[in-house]
Coordinates of C-alpha atoms in Angstrom, one line a residue:
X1 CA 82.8 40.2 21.3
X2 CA 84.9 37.2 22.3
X3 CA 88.3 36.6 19.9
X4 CA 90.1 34.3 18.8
X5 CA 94.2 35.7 18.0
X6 CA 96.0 33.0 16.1
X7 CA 99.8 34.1 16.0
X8 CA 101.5 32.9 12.7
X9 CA 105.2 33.5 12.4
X10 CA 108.9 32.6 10.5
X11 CA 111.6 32.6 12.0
X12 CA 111.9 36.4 11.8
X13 CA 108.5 38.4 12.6
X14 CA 105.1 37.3 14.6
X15 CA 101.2 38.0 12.7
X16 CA 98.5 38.0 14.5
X17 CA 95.5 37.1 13.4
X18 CA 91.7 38.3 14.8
X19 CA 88.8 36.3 14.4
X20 CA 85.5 37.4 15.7
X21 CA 83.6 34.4 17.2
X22 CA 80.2 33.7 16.7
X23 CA 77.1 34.0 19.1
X24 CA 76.2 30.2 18.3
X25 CA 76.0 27.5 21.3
X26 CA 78.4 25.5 19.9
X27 CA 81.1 28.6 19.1
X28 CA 81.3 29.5 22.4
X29 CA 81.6 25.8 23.6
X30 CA 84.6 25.2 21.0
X31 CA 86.2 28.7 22.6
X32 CA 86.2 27.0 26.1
X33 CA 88.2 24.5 24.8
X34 CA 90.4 26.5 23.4
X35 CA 91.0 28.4 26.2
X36 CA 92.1 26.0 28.1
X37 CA 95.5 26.5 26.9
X38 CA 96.5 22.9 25.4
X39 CA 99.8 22.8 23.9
X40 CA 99.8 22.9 20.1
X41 CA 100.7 19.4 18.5
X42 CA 100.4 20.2 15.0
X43 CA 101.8 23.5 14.3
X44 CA 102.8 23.7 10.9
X45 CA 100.1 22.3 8.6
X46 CA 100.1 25.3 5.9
X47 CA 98.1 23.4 3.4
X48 CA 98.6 24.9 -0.3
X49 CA 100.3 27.8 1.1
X50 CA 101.1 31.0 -1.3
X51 CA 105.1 30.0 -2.3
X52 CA 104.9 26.7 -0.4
X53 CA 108.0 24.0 -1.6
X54 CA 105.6 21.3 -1.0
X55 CA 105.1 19.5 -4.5
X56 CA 104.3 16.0 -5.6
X57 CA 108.0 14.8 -5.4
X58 CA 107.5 15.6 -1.6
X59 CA 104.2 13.9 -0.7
X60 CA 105.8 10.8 -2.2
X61 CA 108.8 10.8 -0.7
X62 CA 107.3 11.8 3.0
X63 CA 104.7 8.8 2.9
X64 CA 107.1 6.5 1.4
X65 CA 109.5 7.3 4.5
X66 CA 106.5 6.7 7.2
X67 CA 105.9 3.5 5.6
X68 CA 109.4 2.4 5.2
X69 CA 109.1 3.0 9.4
X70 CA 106.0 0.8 9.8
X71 CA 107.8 -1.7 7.3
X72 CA 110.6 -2.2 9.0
X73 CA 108.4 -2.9 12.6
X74 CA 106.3 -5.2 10.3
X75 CA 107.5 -6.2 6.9
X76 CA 105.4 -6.5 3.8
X77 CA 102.5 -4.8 6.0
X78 CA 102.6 -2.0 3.2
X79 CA 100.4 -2.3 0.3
X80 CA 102.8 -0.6 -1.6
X81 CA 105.0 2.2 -1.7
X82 CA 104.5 5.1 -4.0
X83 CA 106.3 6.6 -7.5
X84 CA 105.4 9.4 -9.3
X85 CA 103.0 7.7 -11.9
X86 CA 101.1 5.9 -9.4
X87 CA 99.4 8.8 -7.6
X88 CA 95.9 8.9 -8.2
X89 CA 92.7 8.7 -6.0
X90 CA 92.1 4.6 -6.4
X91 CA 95.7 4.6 -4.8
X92 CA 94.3 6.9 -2.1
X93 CA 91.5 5.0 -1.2
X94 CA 94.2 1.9 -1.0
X95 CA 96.1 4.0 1.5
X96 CA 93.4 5.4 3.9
X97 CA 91.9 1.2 3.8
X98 CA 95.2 0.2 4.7
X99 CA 95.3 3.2 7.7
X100 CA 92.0 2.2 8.4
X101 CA 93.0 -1.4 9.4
X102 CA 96.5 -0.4 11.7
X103 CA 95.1 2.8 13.4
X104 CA 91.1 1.8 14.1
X105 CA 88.7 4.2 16.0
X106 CA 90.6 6.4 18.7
X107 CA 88.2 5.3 21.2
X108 CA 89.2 1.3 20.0
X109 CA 92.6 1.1 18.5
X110 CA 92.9 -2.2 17.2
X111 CA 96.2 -4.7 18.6
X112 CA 98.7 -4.0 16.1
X113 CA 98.7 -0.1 16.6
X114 CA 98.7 -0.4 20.5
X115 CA 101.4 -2.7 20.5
X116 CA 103.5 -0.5 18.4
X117 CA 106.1 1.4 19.6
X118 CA 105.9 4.9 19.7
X119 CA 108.0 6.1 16.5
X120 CA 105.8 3.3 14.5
X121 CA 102.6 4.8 16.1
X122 CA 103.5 8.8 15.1
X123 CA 104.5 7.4 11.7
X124 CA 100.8 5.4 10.9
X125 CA 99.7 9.2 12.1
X126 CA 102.1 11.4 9.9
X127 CA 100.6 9.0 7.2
X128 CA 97.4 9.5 7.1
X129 CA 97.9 13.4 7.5
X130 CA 100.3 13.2 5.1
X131 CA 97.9 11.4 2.2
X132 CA 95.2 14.0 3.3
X133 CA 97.7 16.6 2.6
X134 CA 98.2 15.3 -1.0
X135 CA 94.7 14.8 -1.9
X136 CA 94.0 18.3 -1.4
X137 CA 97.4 19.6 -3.1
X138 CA 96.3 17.2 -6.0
X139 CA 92.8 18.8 -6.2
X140 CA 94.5 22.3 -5.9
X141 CA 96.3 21.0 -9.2
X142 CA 93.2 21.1 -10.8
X143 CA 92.0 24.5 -10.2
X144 CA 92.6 27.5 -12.6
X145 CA 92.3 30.2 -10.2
X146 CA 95.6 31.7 -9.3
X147 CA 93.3 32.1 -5.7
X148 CA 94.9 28.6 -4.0
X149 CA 93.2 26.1 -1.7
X150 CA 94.6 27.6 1.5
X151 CA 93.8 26.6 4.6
X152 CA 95.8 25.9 8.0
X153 CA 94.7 23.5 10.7
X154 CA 96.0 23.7 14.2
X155 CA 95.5 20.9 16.3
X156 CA 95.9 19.9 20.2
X157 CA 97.9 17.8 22.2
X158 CA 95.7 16.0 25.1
X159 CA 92.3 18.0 24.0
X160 CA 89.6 16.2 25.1
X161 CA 86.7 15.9 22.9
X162 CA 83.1 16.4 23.8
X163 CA 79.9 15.1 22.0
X164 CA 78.3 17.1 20.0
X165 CA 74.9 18.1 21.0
X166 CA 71.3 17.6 18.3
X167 CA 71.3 21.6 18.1
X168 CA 75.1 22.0 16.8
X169 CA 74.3 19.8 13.7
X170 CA 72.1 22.6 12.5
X171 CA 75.5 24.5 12.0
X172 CA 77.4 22.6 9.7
X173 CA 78.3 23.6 6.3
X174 CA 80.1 23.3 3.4
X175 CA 79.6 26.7 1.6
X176 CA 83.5 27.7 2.7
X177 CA 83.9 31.7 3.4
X178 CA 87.1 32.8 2.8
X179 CA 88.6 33.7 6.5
X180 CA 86.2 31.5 8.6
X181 CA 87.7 29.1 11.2
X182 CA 85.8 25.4 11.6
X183 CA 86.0 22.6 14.0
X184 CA 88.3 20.7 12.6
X185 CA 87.7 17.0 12.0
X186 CA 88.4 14.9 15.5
X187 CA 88.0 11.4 14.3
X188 CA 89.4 8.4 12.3
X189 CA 87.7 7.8 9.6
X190 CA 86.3 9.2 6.8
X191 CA 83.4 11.6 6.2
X192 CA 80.2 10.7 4.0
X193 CA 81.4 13.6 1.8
X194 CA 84.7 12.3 1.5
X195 CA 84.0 8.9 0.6
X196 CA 81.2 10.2 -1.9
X197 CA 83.8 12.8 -3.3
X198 CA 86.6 10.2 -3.6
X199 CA 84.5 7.7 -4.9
X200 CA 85.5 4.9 -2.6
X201 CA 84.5 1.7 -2.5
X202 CA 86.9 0.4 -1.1
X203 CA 86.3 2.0 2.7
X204 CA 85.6 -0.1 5.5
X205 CA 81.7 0.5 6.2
X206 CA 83.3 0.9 10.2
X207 CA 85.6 3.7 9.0
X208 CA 82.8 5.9 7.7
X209 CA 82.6 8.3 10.5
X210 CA 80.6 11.7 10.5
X211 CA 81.5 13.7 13.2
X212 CA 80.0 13.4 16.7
X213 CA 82.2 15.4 18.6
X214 CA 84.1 18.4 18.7
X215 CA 87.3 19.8 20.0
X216 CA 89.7 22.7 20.0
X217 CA 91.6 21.8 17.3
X218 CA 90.5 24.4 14.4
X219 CA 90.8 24.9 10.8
X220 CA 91.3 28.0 8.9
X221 CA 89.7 28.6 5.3
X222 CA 91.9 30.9 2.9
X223 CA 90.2 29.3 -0.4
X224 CA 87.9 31.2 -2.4
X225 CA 84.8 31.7 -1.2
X226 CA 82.4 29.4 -2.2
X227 CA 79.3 31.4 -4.1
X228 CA 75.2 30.6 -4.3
X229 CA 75.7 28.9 -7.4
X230 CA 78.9 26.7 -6.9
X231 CA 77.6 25.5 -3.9
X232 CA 74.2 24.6 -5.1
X233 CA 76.2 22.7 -7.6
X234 CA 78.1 20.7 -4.8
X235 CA 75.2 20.2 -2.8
X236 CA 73.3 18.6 -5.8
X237 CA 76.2 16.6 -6.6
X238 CA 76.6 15.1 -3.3
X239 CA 72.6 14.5 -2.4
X240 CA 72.3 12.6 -5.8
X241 CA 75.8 10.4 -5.4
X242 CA 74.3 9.3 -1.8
X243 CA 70.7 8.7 -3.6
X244 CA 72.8 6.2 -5.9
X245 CA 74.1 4.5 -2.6
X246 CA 71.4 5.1 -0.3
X247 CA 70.8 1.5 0.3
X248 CA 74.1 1.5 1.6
X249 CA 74.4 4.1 3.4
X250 CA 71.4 3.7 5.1
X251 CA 72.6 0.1 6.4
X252 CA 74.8 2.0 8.4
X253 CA 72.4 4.3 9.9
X254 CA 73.3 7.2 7.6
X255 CA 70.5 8.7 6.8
X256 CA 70.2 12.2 4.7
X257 CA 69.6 14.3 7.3
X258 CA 71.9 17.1 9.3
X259 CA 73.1 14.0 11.1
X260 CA 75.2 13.2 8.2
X261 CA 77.6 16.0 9.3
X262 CA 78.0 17.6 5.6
X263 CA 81.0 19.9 5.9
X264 CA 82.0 21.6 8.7
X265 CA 80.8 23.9 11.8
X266 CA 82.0 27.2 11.2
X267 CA 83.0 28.9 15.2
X268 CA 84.8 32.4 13.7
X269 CA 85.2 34.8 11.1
X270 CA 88.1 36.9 10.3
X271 CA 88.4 40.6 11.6
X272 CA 90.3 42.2 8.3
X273 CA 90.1 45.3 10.7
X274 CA 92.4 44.1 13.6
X275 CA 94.1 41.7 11.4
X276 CA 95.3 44.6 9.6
X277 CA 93.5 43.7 6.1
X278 CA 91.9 46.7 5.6
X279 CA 91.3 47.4 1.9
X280 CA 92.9 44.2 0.6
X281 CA 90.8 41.2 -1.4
X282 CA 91.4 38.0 -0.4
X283 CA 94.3 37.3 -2.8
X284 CA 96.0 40.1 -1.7
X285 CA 95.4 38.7 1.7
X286 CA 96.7 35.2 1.0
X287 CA 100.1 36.3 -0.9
X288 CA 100.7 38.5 2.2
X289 CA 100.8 35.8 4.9
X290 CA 103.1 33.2 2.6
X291 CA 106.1 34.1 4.4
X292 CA 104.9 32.5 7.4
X293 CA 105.0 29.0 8.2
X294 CA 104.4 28.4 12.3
X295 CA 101.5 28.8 14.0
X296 CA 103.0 29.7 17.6
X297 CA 100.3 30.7 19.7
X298 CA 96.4 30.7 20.2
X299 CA 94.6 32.7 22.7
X300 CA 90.8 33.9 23.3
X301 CA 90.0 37.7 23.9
X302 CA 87.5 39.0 25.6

C-alpha cells in the first residue's frame, strides 16, 4: 500500500508521520501530484495547535499589519482595520468581500492585484489565510471539549491543478475522521458550506466557488471525529439553510447535488502503527505532536 510520510519537526527533533492512502481514483491521482516533489510554500499552518501562542490579540494584529501594507500601496482601500471588540463573523464576511474584490479568481485576477507589487500581492494572500485562520480559532473558542480543532494544511508552490473528474465528487465529505488527510481547498472563493455556515450575505454571487479541481496541497484533520449523530445534525442543518436560499443558489447553477462539493475529499488515513501511536487515543495523540511546528518534508512510499 502506497504512503504518504509527512515529516513535522522544531527546531530540535524530526516526526514522521504515515498515512495509508486510499484505493480511490482520485487518491491515487492527488499522490501523483504529490510526488512530484513541489516545494512546500506554506509550511507552518498549525491551526489550533495543542500549546499554540496564537490568540485573538495575534490574529488582529497580523491582519491589521497585511492591511496596513495594502494601505500604504493604496490608501483608504481598507474597509477597516480591526480591535478587539470588533471581531465577529459580519466583520468576516466584510473582510473576505473586500479580498474578494482585490484578489479575483486565480485563473482572472482582476487589475488592481496584477498591478500590485509583489510584497502587496503576498500580503492580500497572508490576509485571507490569516482571517480563515481566525474564524476557525474563533469557532474552536466555542467548543467544550478539551479535544481542539487541529488540523495542519501544507500547501505547494507552482502545483498545478487539474479538474476534477464527475466520479471524484462521489468522494467528498464532511463527516471529519480524526487522522485523515483531504484535498485541500485550491480556489478563491468561498464554499456553499461556508457561506451557509457563516451566514453571508454579503458574498459576491462570483466568489462562491465549490471546488472543481484538485491539487497536492493537503489538509490534515486532528479534530474529533465527527460521529453518526453530529453529522446527521450538520447535514440537516446545511440541506435546510440552502432550501431557504435555493432560489438563489440555484441562479448560480448550484444545484443540491454532489456537485455542490460539501466538504472535502478525503485521499489518506493515518497509520497509528508506523506513526508510532500504538495504544494512544486521539487526545493523547494530539498533545504529543504540540511541540512541533514545521512541516519539512513530504514524500510518497511505495
Amino acid at each position: 500500500m502506497s504512503q504518504l510520510v509527512l515529516t513535522i519537526s522544531n527546531e530540535f527533533i524530526n516526526k514522521e508521520l504515515y498515512f495509508d492512502i486510499l484505493d480511490s481514483n482520485i487518491a491515487k491521482k492527488w499522490a501523483i501530484e504529490v510526488n512530484k516533489d513541489y516545494s512546500i510554500y506554506e509550511n507552518d499552518r498549525f491551526i489550533n495547535w495543542t500549546n499554540n501562542k496564537k490568540d485573538k490579540n495575534y490574529y488582529v494584529n497580523e491582519l491589521n499589519k497585511q492591511m496596513k501594507i495594502v494601505d500604504d500601496y493604496a490608501p483608504n482601500i481598507i474597509p477597516f482595520f480591526f480591535n478587539i471588540d470588533q471581531v465577529n463573523q459580519n466583520s468576516f464576511n466584510i473582510l473576505h468581500k473586500f479580498f474578494e474584490e482585490t484578489r479575483g479568481p486565480i485563473e482572472d485576477p482582476p487589475e488592481f492585484y496584477k498591478n500590485s507589487p509583489r510584497d502587496v500581492q503576498e500580503s492580500i494572500n497572508r490576509f485571507n489565510i490569516m482571517i480563515h485562520e481566525f474564524e476557525s480559532w474563533m469557532f474552536n473558542q466555542t467548543k467544550n471539549n478539551p479535544h481542539p480543532e487541529s488540523r495542519v494544511i501544507v500547501t505547494f508552490n507552482n502545483r498545478i491543478r487539474c479538474e476534477l473528474e464527475d466520479e471524484d465528487y462521489d468522494h467528498f465529505t464532511f463527516k471529519w475522521t480524526f487522522g485523515d488527510v483531504y484535498i485541500n481547498y485550491c480556489e478563491v472563493g468561498k464554499t456553499v458550506i461556508d457561506v451557509i455556515k457563516d451566514n453571508d450575505t454579503i458574498v459576491g454571487a462570483s466568489n462562491i466557488r465549490p471546488l472543481r479541481y484538485y491539487s497536492a496541497d493537503l489538509q490534515v484533520k486532528f479534530s474529533p471525529t465527527v460521529d453518526d449523530t453530529e453529522y446527521n445534525r450538520r447535514k440537516e442543518i446545511i440541506k435546510n439553510k440552502y432550501i431557504e436560499r435555493q432560489d438563489f443558489f440555484e441562479s448560480l447553477g448550484l444545484f443540491y447535488d454532489k456537485k455542490l462539493s460539501l466538504g472535502l475529499i478525503t485521499v489518506a488515513k493515518l497509520n497509528r502503527i508506523d506513526s508510532g501511536f500504538i495504544d494512544m487515543t486521539d487526545y493523547e495523540i494530539i498533545s504529543s505532536l504540540s511541540e512541533f511546528y514545521t512541516v519539512t518534508k513530504t514524500e510518497i512510499k511505495e
